[in-house]
PDB file of C-alpha atoms in Angstrom:
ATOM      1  CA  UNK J   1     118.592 110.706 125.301  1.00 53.00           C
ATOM      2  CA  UNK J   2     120.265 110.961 121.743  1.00 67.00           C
ATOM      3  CA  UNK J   3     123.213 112.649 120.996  1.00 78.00           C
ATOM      4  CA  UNK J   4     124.115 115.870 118.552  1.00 81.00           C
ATOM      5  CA  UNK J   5     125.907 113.200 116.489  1.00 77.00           C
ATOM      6  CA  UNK J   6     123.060 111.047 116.585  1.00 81.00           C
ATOM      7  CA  UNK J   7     120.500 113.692 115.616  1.00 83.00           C
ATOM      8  CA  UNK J   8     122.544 115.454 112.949  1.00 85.00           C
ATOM      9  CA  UNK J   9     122.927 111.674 111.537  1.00 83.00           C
ATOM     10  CA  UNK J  10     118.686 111.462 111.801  1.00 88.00           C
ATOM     11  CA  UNK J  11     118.533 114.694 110.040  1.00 89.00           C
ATOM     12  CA  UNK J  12     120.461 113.356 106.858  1.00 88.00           C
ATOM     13  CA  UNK J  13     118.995 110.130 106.822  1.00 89.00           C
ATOM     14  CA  UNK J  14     115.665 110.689 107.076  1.00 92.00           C
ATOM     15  CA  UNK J  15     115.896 113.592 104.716  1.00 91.00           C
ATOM     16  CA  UNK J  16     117.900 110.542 102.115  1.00 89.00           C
ATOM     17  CA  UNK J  17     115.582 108.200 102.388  1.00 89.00           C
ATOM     18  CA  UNK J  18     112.450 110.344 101.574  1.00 90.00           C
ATOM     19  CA  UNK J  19     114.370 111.928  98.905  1.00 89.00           C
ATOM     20  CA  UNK J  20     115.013 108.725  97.057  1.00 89.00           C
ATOM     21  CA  UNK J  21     111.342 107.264  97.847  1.00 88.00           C
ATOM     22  CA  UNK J  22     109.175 108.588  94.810  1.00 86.00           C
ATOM     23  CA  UNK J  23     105.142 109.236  94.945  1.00 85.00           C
ATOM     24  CA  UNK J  24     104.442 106.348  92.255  1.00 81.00           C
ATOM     25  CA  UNK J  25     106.490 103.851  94.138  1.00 82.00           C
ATOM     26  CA  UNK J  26     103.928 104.370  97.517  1.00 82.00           C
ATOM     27  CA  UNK J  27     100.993 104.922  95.236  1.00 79.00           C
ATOM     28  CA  UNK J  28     100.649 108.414  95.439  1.00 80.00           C
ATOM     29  CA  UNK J  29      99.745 110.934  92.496  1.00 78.00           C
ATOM     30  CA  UNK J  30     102.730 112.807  91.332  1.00 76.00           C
ATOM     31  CA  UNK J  31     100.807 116.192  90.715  1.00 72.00           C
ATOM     32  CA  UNK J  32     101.871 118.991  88.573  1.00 69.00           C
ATOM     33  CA  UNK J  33     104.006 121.346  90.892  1.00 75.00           C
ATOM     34  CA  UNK J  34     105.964 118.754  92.390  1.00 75.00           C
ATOM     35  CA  UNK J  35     109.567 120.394  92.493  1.00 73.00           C
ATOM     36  CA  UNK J  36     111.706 117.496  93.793  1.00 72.00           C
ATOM     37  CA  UNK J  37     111.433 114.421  92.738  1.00 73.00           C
ATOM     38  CA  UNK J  38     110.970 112.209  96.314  1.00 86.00           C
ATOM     39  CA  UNK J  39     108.091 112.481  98.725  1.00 89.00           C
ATOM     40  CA  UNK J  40     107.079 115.917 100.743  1.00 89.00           C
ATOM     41  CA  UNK J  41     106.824 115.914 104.465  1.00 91.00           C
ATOM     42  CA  UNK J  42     103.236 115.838 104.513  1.00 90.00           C
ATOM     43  CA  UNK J  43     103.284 112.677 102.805  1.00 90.00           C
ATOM     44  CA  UNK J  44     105.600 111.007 104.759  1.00 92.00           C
ATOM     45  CA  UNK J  45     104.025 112.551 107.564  1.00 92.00           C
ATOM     46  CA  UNK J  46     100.064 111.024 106.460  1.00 90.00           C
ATOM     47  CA  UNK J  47     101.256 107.617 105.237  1.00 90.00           C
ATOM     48  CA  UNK J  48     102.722 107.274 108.771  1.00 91.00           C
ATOM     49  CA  UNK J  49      99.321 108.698 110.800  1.00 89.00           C
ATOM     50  CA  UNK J  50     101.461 111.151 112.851  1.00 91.00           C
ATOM     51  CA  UNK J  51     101.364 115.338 112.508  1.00 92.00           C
ATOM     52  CA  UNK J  52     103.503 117.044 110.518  1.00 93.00           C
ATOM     53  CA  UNK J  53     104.719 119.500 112.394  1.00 94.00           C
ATOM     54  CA  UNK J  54     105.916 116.259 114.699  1.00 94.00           C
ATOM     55  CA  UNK J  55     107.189 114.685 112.084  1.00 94.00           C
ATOM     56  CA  UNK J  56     108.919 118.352 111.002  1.00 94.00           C
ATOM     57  CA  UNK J  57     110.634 118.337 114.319  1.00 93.00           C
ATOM     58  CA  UNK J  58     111.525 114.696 114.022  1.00 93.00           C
ATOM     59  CA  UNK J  59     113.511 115.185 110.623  1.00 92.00           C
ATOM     60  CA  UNK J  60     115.148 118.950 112.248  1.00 92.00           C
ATOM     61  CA  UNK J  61     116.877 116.974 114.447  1.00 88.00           C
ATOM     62  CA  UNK J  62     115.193 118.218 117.377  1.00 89.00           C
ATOM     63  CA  UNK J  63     115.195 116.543 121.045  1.00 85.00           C
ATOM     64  CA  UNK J  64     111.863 115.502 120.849  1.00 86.00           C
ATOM     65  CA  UNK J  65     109.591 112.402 122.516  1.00 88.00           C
ATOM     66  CA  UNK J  66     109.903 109.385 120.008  1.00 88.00           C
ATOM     67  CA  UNK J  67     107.729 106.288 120.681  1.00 88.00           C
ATOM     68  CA  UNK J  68     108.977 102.609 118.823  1.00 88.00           C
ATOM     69  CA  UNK J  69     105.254 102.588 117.464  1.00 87.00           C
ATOM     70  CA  UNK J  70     105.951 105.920 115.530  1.00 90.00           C
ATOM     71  CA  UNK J  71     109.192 105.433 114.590  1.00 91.00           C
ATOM     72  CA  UNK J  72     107.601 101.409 113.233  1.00 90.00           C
ATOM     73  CA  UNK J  73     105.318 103.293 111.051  1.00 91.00           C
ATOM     74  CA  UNK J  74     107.540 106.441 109.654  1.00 93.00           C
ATOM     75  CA  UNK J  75     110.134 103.467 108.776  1.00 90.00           C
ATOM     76  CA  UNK J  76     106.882 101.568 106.867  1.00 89.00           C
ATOM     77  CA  UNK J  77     105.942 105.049 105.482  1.00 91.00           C
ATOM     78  CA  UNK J  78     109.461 105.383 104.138  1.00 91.00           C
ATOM     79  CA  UNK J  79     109.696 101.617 102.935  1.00 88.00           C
ATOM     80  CA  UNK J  80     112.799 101.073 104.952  1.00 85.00           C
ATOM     81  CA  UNK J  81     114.892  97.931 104.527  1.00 80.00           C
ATOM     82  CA  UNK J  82     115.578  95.478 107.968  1.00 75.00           C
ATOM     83  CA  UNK J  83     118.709  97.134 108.063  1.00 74.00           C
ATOM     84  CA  UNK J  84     117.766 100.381 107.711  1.00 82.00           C
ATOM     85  CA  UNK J  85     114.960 100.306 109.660  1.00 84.00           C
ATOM     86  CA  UNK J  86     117.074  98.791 112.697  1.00 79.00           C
ATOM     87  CA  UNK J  87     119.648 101.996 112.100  1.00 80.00           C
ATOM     88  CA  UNK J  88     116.929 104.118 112.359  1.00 87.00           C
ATOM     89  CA  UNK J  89     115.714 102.644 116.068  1.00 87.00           C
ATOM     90  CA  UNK J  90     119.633 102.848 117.178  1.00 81.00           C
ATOM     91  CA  UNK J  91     119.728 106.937 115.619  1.00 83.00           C
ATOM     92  CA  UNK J  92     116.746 107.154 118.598  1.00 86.00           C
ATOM     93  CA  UNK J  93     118.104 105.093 121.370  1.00 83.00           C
ATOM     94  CA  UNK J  94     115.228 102.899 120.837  1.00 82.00           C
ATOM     95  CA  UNK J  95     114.551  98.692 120.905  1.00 71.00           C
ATOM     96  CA  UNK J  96     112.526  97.538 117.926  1.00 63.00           C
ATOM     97  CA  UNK J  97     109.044  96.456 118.110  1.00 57.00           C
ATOM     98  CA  UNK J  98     107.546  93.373 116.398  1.00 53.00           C
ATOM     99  CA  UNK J  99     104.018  93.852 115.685  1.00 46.00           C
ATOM    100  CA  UNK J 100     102.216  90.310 114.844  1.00 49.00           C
ATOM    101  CA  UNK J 101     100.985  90.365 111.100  1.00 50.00           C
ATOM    102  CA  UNK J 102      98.953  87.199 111.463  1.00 54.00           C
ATOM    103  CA  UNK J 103      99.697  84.817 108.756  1.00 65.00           C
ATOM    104  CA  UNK J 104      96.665  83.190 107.800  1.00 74.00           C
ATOM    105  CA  UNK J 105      96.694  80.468 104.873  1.00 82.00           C
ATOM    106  CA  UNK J 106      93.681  79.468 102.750  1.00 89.00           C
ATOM    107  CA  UNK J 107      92.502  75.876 103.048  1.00 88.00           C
ATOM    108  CA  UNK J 108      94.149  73.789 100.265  1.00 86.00           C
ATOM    109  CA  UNK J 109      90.761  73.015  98.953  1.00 93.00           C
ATOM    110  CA  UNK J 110      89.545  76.279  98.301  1.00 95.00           C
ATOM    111  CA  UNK J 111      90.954  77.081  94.536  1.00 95.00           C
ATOM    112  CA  UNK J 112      89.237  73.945  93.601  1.00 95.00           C
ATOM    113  CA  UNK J 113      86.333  75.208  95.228  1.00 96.00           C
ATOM    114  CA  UNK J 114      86.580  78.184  93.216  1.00 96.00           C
ATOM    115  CA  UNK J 115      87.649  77.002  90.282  1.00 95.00           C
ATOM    116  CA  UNK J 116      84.481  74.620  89.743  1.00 94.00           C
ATOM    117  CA  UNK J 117      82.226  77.500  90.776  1.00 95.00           C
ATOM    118  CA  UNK J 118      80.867  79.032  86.877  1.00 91.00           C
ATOM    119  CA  UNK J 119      80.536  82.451  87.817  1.00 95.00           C
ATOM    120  CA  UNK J 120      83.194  84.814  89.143  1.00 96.00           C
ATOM    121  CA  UNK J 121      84.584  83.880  92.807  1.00 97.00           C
ATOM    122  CA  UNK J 122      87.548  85.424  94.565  1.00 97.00           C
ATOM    123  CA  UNK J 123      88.797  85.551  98.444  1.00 97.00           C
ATOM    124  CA  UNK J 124      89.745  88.418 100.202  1.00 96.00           C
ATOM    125  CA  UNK J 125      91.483  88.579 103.596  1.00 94.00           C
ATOM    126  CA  UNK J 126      90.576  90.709 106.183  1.00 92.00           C
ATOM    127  CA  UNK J 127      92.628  94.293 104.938  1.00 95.00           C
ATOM    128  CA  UNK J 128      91.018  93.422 101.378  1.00 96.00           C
ATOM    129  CA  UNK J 129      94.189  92.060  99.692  1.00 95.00           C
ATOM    130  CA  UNK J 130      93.114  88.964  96.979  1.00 95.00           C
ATOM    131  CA  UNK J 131      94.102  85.815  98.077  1.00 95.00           C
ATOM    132  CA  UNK J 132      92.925  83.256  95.160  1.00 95.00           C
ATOM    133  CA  UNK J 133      90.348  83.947  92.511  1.00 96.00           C
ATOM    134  CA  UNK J 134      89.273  81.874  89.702  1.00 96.00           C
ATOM    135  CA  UNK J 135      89.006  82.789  85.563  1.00 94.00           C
ATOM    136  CA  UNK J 136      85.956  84.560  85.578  1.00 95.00           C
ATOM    137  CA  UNK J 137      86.665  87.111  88.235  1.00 96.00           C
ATOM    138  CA  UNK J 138      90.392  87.441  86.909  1.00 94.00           C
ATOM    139  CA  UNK J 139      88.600  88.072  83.676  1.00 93.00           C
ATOM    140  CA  UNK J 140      86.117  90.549  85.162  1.00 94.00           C
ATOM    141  CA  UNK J 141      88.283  92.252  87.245  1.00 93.00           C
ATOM    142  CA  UNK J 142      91.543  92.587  84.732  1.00 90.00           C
ATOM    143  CA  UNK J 143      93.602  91.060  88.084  1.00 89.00           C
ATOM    144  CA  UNK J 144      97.442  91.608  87.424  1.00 78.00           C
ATOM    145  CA  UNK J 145      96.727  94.627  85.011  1.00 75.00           C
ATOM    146  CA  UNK J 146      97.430  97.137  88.199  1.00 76.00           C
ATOM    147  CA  UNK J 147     100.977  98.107  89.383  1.00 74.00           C
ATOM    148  CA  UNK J 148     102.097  99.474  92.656  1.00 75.00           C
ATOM    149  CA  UNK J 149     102.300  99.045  96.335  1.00 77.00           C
ATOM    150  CA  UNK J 150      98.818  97.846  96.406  1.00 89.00           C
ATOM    151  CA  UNK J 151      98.187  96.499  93.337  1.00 89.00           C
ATOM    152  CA  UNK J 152      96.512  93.223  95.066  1.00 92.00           C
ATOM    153  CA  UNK J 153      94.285  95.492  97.514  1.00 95.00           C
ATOM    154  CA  UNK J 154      90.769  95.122  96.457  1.00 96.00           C
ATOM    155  CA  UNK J 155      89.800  98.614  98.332  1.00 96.00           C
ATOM    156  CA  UNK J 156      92.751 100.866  96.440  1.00 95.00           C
ATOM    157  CA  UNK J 157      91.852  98.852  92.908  1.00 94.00           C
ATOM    158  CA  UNK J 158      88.658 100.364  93.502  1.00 95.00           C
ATOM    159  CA  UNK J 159      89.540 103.802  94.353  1.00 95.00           C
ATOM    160  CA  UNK J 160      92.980 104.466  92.233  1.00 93.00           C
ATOM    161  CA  UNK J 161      92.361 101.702  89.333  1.00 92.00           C
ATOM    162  CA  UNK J 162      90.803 103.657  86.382  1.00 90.00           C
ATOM    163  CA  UNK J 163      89.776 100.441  85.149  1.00 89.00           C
ATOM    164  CA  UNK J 164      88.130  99.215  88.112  1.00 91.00           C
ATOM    165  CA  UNK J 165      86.396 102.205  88.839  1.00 90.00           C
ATOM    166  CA  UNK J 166      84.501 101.858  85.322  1.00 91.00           C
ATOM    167  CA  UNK J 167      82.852  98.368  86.439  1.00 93.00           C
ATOM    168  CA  UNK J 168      80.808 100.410  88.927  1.00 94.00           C
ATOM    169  CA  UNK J 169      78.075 102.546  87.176  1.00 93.00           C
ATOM    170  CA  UNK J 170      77.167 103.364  90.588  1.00 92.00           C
ATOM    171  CA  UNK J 171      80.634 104.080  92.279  1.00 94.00           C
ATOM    172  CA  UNK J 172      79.510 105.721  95.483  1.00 94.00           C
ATOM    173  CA  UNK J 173      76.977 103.137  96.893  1.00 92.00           C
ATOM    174  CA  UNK J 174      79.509 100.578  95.510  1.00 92.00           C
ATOM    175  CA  UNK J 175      82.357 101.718  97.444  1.00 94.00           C
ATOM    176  CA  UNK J 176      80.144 102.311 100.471  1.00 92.00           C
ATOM    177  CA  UNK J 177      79.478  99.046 100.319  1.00 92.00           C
ATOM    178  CA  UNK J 178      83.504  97.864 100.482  1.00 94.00           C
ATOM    179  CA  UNK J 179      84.023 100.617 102.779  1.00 93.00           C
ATOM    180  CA  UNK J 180      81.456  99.468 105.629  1.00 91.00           C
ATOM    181  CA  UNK J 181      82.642  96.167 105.294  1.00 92.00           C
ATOM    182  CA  UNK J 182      85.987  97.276 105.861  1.00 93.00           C
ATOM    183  CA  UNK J 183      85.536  99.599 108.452  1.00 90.00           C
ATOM    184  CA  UNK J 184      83.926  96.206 109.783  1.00 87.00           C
ATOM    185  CA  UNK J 185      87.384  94.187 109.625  1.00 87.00           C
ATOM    186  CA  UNK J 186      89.131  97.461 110.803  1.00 86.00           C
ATOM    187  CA  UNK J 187      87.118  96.987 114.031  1.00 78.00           C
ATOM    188  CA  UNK J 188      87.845  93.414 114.890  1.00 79.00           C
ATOM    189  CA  UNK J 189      91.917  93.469 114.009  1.00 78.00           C
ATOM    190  CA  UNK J 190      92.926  96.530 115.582  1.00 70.00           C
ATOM    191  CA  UNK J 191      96.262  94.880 116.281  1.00 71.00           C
ATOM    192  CA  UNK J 192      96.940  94.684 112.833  1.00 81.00           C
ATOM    193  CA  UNK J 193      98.936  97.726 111.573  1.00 84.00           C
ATOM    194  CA  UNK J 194      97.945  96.645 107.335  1.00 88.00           C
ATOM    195  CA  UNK J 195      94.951  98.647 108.149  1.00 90.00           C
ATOM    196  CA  UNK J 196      96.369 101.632 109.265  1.00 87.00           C
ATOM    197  CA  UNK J 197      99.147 101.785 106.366  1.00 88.00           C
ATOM    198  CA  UNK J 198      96.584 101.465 103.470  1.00 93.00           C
ATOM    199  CA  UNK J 199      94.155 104.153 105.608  1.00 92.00           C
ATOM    200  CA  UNK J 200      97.445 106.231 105.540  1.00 90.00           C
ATOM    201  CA  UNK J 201      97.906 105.626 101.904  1.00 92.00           C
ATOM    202  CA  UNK J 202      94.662 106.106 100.622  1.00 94.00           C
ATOM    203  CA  UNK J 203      94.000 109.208 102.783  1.00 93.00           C
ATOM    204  CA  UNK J 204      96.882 110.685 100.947  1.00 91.00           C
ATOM    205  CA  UNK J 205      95.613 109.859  96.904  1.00 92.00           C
ATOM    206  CA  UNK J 206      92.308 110.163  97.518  1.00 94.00           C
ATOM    207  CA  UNK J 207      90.339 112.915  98.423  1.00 94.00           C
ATOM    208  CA  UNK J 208      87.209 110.785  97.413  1.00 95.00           C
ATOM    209  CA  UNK J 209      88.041 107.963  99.661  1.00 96.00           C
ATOM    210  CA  UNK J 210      88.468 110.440 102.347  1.00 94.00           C
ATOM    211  CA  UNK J 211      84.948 111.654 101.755  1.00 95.00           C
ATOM    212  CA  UNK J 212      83.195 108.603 101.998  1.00 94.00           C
ATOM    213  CA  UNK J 213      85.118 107.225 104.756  1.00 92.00           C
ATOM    214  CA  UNK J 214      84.723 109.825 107.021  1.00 90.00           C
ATOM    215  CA  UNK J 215      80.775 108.981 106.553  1.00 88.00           C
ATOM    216  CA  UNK J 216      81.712 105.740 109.154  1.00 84.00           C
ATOM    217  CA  UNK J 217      79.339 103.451 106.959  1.00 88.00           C
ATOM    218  CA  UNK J 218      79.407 100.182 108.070  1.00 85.00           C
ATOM    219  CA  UNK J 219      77.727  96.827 106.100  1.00 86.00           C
ATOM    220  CA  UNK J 220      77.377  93.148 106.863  1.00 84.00           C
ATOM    221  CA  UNK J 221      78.540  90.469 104.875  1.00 87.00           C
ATOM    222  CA  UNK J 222      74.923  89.884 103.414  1.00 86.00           C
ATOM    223  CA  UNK J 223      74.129  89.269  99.952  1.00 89.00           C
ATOM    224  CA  UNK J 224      73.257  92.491  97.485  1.00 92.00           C
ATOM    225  CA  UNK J 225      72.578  92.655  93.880  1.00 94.00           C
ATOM    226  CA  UNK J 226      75.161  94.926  92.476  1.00 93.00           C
ATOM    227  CA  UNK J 227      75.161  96.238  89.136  1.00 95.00           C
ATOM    228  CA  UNK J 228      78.293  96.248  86.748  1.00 95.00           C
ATOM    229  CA  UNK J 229      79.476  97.566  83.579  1.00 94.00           C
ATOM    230  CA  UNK J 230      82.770  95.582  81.592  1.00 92.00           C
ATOM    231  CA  UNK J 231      83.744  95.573  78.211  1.00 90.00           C
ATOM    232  CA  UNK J 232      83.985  92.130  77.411  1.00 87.00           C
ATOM    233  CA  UNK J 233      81.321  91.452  79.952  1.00 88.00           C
ATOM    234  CA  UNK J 234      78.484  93.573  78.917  1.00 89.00           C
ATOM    235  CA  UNK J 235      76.086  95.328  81.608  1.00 94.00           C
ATOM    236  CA  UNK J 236      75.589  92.756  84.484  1.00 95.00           C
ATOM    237  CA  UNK J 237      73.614  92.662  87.465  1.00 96.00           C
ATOM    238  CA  UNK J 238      75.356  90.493  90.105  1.00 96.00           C
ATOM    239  CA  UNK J 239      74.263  88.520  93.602  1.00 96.00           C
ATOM    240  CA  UNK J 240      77.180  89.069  95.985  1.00 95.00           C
ATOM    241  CA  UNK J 241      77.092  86.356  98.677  1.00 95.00           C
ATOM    242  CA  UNK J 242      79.620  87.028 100.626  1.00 94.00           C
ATOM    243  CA  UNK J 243      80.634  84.125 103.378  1.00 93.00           C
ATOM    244  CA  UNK J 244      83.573  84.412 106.460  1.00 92.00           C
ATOM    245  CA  UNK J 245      86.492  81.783 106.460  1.00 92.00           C
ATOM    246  CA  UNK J 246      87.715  81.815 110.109  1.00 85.00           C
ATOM    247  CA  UNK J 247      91.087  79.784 111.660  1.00 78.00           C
ATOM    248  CA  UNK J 248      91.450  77.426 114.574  1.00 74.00           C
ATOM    249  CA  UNK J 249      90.430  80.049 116.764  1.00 66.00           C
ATOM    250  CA  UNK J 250      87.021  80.812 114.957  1.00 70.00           C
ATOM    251  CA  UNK J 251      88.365  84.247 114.182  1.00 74.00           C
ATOM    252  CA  UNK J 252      87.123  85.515 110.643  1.00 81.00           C
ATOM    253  CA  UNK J 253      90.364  85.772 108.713  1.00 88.00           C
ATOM    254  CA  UNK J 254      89.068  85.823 105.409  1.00 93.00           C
ATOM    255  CA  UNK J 255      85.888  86.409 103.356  1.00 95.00           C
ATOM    256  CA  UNK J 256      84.801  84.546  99.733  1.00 96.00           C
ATOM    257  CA  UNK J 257      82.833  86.354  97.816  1.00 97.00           C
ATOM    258  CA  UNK J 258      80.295  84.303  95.029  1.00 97.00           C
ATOM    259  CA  UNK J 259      78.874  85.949  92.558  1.00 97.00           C
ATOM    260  CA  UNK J 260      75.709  84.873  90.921  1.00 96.00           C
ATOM    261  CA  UNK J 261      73.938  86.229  87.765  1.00 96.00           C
ATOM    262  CA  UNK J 262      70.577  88.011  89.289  1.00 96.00           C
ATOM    263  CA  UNK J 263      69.327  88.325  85.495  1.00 96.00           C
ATOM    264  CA  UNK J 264      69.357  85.991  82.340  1.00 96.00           C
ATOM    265  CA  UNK J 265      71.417  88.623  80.116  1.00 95.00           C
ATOM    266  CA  UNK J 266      73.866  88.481  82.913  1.00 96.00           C
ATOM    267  CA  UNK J 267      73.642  84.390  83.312  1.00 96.00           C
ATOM    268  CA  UNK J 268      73.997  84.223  79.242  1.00 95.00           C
ATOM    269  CA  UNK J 269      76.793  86.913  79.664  1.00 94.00           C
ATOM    270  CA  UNK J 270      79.023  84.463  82.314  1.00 94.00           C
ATOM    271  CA  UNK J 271      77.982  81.421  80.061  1.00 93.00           C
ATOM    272  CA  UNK J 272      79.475  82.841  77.361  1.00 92.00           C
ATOM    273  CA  UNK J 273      82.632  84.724  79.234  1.00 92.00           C
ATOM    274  CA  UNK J 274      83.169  80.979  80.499  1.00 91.00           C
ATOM    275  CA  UNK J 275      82.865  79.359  77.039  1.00 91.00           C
ATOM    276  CA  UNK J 276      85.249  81.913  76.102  1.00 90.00           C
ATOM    277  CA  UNK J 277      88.052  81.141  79.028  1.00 90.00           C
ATOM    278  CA  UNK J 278      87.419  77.633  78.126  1.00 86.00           C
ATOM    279  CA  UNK J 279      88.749  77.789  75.111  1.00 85.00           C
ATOM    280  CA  UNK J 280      92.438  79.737  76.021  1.00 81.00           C
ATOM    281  CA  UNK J 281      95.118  78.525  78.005  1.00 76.00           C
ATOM    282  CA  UNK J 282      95.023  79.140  81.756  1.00 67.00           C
TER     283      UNK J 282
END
């Protein structure tokens, strides 16, 4: 059981740390009648996958049931520090909990792999963050030109990236396509709480992902053609292979995606892209 003290101290901190967390900082949309400048309850609230009128109760100070999983995920939702986050599980009379992020790591061969493959080639792990990437897909993809919390998530490029939106002249069946995948990975890691935090996030920006999501479209890793539009690049129409890298334990950890011209514009298109690359420092 907490205290007054302790609850009144909640109150206040929780109501701090949300103040001084902005909406660009967790990759949400600002918006036009925003009047304070830190996050709302509801987005605290969504970015943590618990109800708001919970998490209302929570920041009144109220006596209320508090779980260690919640209380993990409002601290992740509010980008706590260590520290903070251990004050936060003393305010609530609680022990912290150490969920397992599995810490994969590539094989050292595989940026040479990539690097002698002439097309674009890139590696994803399992929530969709980039992992290694040669040239040509850096080039294709403008990797590095996106800021924020996700900037290396291949799944919130897609949705919140301007840029990368505008390689997919057909968006919906494209993102489909990532999304059933994903949903995929969701499935088989469910002890992994990446997953839920960029759900959380994404939920909150984007009523499109939420949309198509909700659909529960699921794809294997099998190779499509998928058409693309870039300005450097031209129009291109693309084989996807798409092949699992697992661990020691034969768990899929990873997935490398080849791409392959399915056209000879698109083939003369790389060649030239490559020629290009060739020519400027790495």
């Amino acid at each position: 059981m907490t205290t007054p003290m302790q609850r009144n101290e909640l109150k206040a901190f929780l109501r701090t740390r949300r103040a001084m967390l902005t909406p660009e900082a967790v990759g949400l949309p600002r918006g036009t009648r925003r009047l304070t400048p830190g996050l709302r309850r509801e987005e605290v609230a969504t970015l943590a996958d618990v109800g708001l009128t919970w998490y209302t109760w929570l920041e009144q100070g109220r006596d209320i049931n508090v779980s260690a999983a919640a209380l993990t995920r409002i601290a992740r939702a509010l980008s706590l520090s260590a520290t903070d986050e251990t004050y936060l599980f003393s305010l609530m009379g609680l022990s912290r909990i150490e969920v397992p992020e599995h810490q994969f790591s590539l094989p050292p061969v595989t940026q040479q792999v990539l690097d002698l493959y002439q097309a674009p080639a890139f590696v994803l792990d399992t929530v969709f963050n980039l992992l290694a990437w040669n040239r040509l897909a850096g080039k294709l993809y403008d990797l590095g030109e996106f800021g924020g919390p996700f900037a290396d998530n291949h799944l919130w490029n897609a949705f919140m990236n301007p840029a990368r939106r505008r390689l997919y002249p057909d968006f919906e069946n494209g993102a489909l396509n990532l999304l059933g995948m994903f949903r995929m990975n969701y499935a088989a890691h469910p002890e992994d709480p990446r997953f839920d935090r960029l759900i959380g996030a994404l939920t909150a920006a984007s009523p499109e992902f939420v949309t198509l999501w909700q659909r529960c479209h699921t794809a294997p890793l099998s190779a499509i053609i998928v058409p693309f539009f870039h300005p450097d690049f031209g129009d291109l129409s693309i084989h996807s292979m798409r092949m699992p890298i697992r661990d020691e334990d034969h768990l899929d950890r990873a997935t490398a995606f080849f791409f392959a011209p399915a056209d000879e514009p698109t083939a003369a298109n790389f060649a030239r892209m490559a020629q290009r690359l060739a020519s400027e420092p790495a």
